[in-house]
PDB file of C-alpha atoms in Angstrom:
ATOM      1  CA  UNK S   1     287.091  80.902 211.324  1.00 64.00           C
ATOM      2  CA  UNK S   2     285.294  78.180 213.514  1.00 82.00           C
ATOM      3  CA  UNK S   3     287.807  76.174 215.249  1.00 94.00           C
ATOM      4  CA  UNK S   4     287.073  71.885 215.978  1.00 97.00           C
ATOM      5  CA  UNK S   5     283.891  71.766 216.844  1.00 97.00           C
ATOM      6  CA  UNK S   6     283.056  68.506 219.009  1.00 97.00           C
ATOM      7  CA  UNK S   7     279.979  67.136 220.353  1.00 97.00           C
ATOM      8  CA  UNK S   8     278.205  66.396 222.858  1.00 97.00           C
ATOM      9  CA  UNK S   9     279.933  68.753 225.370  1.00 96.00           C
ATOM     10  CA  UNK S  10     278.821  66.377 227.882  1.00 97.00           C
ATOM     11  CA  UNK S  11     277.951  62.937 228.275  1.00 97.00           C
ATOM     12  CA  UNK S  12     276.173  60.885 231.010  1.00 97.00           C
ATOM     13  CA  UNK S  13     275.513  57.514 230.889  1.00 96.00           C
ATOM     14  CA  UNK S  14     275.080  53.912 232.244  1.00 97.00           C
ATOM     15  CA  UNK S  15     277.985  51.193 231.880  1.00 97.00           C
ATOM     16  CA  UNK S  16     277.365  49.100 229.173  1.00 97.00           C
ATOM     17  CA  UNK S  17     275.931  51.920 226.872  1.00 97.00           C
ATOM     18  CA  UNK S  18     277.284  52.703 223.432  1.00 97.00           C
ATOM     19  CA  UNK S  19     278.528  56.430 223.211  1.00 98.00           C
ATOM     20  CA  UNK S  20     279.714  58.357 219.980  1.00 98.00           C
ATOM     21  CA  UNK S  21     281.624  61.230 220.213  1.00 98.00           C
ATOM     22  CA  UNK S  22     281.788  63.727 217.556  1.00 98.00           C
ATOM     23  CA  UNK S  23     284.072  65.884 215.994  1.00 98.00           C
ATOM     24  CA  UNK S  24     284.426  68.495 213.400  1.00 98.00           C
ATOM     25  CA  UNK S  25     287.995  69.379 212.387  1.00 97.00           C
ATOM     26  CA  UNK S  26     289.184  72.761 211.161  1.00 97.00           C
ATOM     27  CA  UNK S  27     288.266  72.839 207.233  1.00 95.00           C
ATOM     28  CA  UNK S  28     291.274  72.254 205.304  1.00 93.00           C
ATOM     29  CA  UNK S  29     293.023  70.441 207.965  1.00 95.00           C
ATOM     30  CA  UNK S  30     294.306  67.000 206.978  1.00 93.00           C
ATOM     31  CA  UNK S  31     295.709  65.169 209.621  1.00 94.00           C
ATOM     32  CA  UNK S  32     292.516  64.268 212.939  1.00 96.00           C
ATOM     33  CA  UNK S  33     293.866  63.342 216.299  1.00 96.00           C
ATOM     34  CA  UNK S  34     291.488  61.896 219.354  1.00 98.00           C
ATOM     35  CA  UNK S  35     293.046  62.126 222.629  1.00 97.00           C
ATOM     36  CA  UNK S  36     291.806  61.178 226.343  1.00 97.00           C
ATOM     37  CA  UNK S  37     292.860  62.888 229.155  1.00 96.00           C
ATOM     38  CA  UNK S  38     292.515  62.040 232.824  1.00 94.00           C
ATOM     39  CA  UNK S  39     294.076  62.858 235.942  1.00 91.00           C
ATOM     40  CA  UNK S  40     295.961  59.716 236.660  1.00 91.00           C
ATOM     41  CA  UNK S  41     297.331  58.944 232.597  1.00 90.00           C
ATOM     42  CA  UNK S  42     297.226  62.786 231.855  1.00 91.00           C
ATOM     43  CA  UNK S  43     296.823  63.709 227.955  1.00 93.00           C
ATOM     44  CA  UNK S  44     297.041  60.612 225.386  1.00 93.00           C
ATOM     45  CA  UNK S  45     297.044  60.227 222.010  1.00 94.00           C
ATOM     46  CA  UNK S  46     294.214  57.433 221.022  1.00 96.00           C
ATOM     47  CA  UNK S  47     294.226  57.277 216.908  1.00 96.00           C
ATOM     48  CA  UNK S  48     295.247  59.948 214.339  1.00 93.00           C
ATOM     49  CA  UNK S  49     294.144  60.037 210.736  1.00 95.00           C
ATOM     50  CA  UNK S  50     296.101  61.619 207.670  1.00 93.00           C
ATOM     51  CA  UNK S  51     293.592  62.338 204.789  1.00 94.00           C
ATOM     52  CA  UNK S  52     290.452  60.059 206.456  1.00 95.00           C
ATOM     53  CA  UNK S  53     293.123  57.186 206.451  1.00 95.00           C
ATOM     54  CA  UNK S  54     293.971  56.165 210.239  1.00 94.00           C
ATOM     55  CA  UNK S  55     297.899  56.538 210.670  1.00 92.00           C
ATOM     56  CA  UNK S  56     298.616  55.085 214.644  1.00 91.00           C
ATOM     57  CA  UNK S  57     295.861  53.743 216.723  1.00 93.00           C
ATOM     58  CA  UNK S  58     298.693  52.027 218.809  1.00 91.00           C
ATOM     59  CA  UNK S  59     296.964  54.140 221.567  1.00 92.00           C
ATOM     60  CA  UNK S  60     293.361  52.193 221.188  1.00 95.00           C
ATOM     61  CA  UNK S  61     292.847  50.937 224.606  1.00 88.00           C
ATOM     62  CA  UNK S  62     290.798  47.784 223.292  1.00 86.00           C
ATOM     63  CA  UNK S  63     288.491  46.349 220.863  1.00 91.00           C
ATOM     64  CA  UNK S  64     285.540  48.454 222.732  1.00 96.00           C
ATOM     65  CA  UNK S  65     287.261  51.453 221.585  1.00 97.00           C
ATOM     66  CA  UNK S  66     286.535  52.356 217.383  1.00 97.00           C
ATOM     67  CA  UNK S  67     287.048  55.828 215.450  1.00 98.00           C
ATOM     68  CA  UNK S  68     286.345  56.488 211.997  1.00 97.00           C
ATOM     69  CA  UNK S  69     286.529  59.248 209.213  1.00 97.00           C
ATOM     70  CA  UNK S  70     283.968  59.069 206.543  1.00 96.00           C
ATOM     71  CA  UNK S  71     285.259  62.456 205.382  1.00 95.00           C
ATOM     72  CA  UNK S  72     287.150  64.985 205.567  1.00 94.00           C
ATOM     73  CA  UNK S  73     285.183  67.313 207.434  1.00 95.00           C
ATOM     74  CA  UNK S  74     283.722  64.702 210.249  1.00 96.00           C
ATOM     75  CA  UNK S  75     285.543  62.168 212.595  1.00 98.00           C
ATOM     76  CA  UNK S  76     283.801  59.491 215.443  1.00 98.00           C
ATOM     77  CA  UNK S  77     284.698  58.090 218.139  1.00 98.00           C
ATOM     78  CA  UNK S  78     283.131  55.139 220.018  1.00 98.00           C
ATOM     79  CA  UNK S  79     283.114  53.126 222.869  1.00 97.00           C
ATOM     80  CA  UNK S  80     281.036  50.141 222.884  1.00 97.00           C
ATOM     81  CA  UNK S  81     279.928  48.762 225.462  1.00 96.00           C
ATOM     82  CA  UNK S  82     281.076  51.228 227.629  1.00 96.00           C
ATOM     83  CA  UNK S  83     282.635  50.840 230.925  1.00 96.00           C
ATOM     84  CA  UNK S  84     283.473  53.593 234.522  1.00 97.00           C
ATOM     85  CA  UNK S  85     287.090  53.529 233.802  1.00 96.00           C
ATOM     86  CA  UNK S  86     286.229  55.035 230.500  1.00 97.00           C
ATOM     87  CA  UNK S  87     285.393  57.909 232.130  1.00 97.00           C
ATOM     88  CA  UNK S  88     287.563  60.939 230.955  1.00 97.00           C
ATOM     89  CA  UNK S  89     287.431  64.260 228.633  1.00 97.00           C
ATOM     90  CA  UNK S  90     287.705  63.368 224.730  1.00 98.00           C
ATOM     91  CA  UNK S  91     289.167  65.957 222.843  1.00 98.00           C
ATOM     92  CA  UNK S  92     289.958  65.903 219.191  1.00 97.00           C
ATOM     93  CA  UNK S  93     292.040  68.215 217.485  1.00 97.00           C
ATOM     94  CA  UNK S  94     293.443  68.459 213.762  1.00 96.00           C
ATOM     95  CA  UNK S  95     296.201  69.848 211.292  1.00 94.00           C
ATOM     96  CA  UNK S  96     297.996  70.700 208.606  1.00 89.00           C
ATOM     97  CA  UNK S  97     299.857  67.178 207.433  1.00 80.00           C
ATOM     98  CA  UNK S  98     302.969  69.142 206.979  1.00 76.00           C
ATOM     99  CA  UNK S  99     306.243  68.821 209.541  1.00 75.00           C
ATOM    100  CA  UNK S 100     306.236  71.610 212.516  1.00 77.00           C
ATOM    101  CA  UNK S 101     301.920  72.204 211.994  1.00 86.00           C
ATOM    102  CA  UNK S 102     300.693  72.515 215.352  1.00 90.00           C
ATOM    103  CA  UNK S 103     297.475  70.983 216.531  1.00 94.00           C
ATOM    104  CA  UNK S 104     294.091  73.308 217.028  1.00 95.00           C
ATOM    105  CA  UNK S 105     292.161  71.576 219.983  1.00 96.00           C
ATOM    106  CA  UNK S 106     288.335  71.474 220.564  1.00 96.00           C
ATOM    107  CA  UNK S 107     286.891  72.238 223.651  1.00 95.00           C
ATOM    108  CA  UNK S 108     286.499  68.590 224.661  1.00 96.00           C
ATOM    109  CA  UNK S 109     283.659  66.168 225.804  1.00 98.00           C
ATOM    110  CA  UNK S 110     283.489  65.150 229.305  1.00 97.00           C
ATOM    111  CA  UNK S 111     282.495  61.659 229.775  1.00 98.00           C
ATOM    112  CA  UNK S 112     280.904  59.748 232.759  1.00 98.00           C
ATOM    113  CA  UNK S 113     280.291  56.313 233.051  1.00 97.00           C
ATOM    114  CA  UNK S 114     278.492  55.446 235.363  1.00 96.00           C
TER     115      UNK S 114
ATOM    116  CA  UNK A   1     311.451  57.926 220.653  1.00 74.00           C
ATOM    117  CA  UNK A   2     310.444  61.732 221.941  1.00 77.00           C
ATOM    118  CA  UNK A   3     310.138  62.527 225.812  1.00 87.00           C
ATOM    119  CA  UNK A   4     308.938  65.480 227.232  1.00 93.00           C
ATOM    120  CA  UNK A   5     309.285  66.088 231.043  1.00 96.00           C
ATOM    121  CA  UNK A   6     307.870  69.162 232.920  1.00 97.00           C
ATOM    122  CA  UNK A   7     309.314  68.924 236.444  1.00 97.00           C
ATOM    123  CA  UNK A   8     306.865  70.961 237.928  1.00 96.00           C
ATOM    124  CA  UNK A   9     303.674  69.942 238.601  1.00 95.00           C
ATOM    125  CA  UNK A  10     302.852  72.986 240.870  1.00 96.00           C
ATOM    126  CA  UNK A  11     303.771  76.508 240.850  1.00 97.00           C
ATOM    127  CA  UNK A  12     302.457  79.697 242.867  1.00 97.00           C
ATOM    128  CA  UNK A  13     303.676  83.079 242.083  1.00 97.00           C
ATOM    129  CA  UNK A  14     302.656  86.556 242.604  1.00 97.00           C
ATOM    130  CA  UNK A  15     300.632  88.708 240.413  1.00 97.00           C
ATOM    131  CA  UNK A  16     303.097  90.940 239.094  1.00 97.00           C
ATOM    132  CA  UNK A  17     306.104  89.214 239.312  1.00 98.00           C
ATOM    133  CA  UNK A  18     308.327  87.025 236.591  1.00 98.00           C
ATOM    134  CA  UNK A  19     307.366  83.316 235.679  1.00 97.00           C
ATOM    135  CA  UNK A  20     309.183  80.360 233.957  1.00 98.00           C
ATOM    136  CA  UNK A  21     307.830  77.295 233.388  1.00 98.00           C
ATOM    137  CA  UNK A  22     310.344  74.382 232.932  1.00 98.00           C
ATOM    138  CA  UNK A  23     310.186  71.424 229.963  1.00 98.00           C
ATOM    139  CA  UNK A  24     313.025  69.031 229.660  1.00 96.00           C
ATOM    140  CA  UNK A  25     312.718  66.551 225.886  1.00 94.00           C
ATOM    141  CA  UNK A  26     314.378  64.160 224.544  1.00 89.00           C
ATOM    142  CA  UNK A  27     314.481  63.867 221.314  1.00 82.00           C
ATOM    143  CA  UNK A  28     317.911  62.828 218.647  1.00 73.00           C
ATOM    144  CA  UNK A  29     317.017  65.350 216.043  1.00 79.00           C
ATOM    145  CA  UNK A  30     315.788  69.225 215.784  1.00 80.00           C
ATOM    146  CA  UNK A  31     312.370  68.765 217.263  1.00 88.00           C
ATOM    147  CA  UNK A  32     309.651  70.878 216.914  1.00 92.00           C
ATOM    148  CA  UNK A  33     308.437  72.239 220.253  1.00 94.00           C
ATOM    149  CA  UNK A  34     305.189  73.333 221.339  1.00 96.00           C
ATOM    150  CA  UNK A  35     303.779  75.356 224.932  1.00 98.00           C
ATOM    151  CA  UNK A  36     300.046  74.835 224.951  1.00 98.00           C
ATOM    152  CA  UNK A  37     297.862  76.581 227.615  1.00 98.00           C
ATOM    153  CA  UNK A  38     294.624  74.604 229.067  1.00 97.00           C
ATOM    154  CA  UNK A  39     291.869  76.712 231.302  1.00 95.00           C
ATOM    155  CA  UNK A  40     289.137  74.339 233.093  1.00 89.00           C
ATOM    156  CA  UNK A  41     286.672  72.580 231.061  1.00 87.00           C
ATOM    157  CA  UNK A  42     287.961  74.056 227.754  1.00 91.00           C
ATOM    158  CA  UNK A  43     291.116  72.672 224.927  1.00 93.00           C
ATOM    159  CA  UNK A  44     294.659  73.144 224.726  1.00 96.00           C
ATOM    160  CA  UNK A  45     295.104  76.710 222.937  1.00 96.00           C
ATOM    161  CA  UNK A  46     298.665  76.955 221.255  1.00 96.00           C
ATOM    162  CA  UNK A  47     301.086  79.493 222.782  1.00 97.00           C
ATOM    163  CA  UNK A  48     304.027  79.581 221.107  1.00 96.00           C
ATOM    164  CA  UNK A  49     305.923  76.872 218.703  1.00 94.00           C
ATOM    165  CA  UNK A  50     309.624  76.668 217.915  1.00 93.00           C
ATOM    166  CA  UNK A  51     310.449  74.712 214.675  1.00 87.00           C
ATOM    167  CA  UNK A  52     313.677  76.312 212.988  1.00 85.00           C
ATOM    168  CA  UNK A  53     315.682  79.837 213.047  1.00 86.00           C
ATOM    169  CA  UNK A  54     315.346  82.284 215.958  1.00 89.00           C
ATOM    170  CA  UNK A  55     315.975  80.262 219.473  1.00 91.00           C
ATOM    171  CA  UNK A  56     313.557  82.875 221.068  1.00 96.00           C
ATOM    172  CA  UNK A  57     310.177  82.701 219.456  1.00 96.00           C
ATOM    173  CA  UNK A  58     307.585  84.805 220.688  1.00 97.00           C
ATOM    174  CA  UNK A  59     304.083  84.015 221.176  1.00 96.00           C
ATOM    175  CA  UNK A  60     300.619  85.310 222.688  1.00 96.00           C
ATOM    176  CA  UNK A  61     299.417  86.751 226.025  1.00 94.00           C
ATOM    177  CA  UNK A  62     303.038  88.224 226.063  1.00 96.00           C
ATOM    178  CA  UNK A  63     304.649  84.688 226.756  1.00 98.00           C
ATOM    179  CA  UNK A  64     308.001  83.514 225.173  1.00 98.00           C
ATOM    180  CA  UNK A  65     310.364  80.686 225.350  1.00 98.00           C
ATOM    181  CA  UNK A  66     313.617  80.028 224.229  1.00 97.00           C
ATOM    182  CA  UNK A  67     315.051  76.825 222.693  1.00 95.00           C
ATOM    183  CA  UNK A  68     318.562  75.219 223.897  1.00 94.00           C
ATOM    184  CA  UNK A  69     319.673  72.384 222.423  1.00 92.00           C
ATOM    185  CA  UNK A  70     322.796  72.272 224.873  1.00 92.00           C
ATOM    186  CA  UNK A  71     320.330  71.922 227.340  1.00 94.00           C
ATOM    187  CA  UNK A  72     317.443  69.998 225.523  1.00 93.00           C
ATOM    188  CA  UNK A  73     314.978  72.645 226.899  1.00 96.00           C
ATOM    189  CA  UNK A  74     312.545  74.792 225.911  1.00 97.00           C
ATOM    190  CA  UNK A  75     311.356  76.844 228.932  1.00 98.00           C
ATOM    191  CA  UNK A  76     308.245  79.137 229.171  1.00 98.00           C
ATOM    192  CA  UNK A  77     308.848  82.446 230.108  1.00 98.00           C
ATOM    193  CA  UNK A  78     306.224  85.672 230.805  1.00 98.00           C
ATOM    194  CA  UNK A  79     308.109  88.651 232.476  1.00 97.00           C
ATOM    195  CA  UNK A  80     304.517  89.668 234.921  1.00 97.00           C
ATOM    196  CA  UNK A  81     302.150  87.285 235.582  1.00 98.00           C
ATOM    197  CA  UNK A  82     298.583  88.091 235.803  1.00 97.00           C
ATOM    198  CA  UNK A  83     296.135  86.370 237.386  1.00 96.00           C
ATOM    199  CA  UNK A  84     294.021  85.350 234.291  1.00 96.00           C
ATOM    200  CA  UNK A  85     297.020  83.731 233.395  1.00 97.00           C
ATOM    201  CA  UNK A  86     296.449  81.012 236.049  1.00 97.00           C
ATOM    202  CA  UNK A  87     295.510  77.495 233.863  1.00 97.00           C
ATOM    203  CA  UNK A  88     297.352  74.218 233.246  1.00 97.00           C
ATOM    204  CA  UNK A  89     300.543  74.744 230.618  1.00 98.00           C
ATOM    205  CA  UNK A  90     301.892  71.437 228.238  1.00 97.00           C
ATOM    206  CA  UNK A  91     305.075  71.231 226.565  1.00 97.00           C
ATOM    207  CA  UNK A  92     305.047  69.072 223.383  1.00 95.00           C
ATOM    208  CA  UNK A  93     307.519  67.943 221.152  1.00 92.00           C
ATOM    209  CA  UNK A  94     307.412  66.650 217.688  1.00 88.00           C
ATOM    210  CA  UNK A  95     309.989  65.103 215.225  1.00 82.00           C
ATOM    211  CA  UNK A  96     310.167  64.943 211.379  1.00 76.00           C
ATOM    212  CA  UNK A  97     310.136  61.231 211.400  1.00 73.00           C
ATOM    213  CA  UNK A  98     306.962  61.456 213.387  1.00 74.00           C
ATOM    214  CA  UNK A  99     305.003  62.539 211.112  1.00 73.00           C
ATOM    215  CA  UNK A 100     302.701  65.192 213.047  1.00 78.00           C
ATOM    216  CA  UNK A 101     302.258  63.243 216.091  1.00 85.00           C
ATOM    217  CA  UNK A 102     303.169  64.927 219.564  1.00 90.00           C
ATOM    218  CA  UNK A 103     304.084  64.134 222.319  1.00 91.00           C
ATOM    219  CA  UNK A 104     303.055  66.097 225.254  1.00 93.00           C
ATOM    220  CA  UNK A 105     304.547  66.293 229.006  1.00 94.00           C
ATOM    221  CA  UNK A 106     302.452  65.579 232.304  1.00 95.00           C
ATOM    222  CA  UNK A 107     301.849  69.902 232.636  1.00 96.00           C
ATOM    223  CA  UNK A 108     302.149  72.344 235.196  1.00 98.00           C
ATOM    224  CA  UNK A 109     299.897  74.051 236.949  1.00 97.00           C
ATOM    225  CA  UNK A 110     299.984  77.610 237.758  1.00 98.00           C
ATOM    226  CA  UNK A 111     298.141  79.140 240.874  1.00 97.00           C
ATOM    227  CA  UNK A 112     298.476  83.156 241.232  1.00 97.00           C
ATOM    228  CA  UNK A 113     298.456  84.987 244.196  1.00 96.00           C
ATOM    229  CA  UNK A 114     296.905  88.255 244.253  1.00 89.00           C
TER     230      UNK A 114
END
C-alpha cells in the first residue's frame, strides 16, 4: 500500500515567494496532520483535520501560514509570502480518527528560504 | 495537558551490546504511547505503540518497551544494537480527550560504535 505521499521533496526559493506544499494521505485515513520540524523548536504540530474539517490550527504560526483539504485524498499547505525563518522540513502524516491510531508519516519536504 | 520528556539527547553504544532509550510523560489518564524512529532526510516510521493490556508490547527491528504507570515511563529497549539501527528515536503520547493529536518529546539520538 503507498504510504503519504508529499511533494515537492525539496524546495528552494527566494523570501517573499508563495510555496505550496503537498500532501497525499494514506487512503482511508481520516484524520491529516502538518507538522514542522527544525533543530531549535524540534517536531510541531501546525493544523490537523478530521474528515477535511480542520480540528486545531492553534499551532499556525501566523496569517502567512494557510492549509486546506478539498478532499479526502489531498491536503495543502502554504506560506505566503514566505520568509528565512520559515525554513524547515514539512511533513504531513494521517490516521485513523479512532483513539490509540498511530500516525503514518511522509518522507517530508525540506524547505529553504532564502 | 500531555508532556513527554526524553532526557537524552545523545547516546553512543557499541554494536552488539544492550540499548534503552528513556521517555518520561505526563499525562492524568491511560495514555497511549508511541516510539517512532527517524533516519536522515526521511519520516517518522512507527516502532511500537502501547494503548491497553500487555505492559510489554513488542514491536519491529526487534525493539520493545514496557509501560509503567508507577513510573510514568515508557522506555525503549533492543537487547543488541546494530549499527543500522543508528537514527533519531521520538516518544509520543496521546490521550482520549485529545482526540488523535500527539504529542511528541525533543528525541534522542543514537550514534553506534563499531
Amino acid at each position: 500500500d503507498a504510504g503519504v505521499i508529499q511533494s515537492p521533496r525539496h524546495e528552494v526559493t527566494e523570501m517573499g515567494q508563495e510555496v505550496t506544499l503537498r500532501c497525499k494521505p494514506i487512503s482511508g485515513h481520516n484524520s491529516l496532520f502538518w507538522y514542522r520540524q527544525t533543530m531549535m523548536r524540534g517536531l510541531e504540530l501546525l493544523i490537523y483535520f478530521n474528515n477535511n474539517v480542520p480540528i486545531d490550527d492553534s499551532g499556525m504560526p501566523e496569517d502567512r501560514f494557510s492549509a486546506k483539504m478539498p478532499n479526502a485524498s489531498f491536503s495543502t499547505l502554504k506560506i505566503q509570502p514566505s520568509e528565512p525563518r520559515d525554513s524547515a522540513v514539512y511533513f504531513c502524516a494521517s490516521s485513523w480518527d479512532s483513539r490509540g491510531q498511530p500516525q503514518h508519516f511522509g518522507d517530508g519536504t525540506r524547505l529553504s528560504i532564502l | 495537558a500531555q508532556s513527554v520528556t526524553q532526557p537524552d539527547i545523545h547516546i553512543t553504544v557499541s554494536e552488539g551490546a544492550s540499548l534503552e532509550l528513556r521517555c518520561n510523560y505526563s499525562y492524568g489518564a491511560t495514555p497511549y504511547l508511541f516510539w517512532y524512529v527517524q533516519s536522515p532526510g526521511q519520516g517518522l516510521q512507527l516502532l511500537l505503540k502501547y494503548f491497553s493490556g500487555d505492559t510489554l508490547v513488542q514491536g519491529i527491528k526487534g525493539f520493545e518497551a514496557e509501560f509503567k504507570r508507577s513510573q510514568s515511563s515508557f522506555n525503549l529497549r533492543k537487547p543488541s544494537v546494530h549499527w543500522s539501527d543508528a537514527a533519531e528515536y521520538f516518544c509520543a503520547v496521546g490521550g482520549i480527550e485529545y482526540g488523535n493529536k500527539l504529542v511528541f518529546g525533543a528525541g534522542t539520538i543514537l550514534r553506534v560504535k563499531s
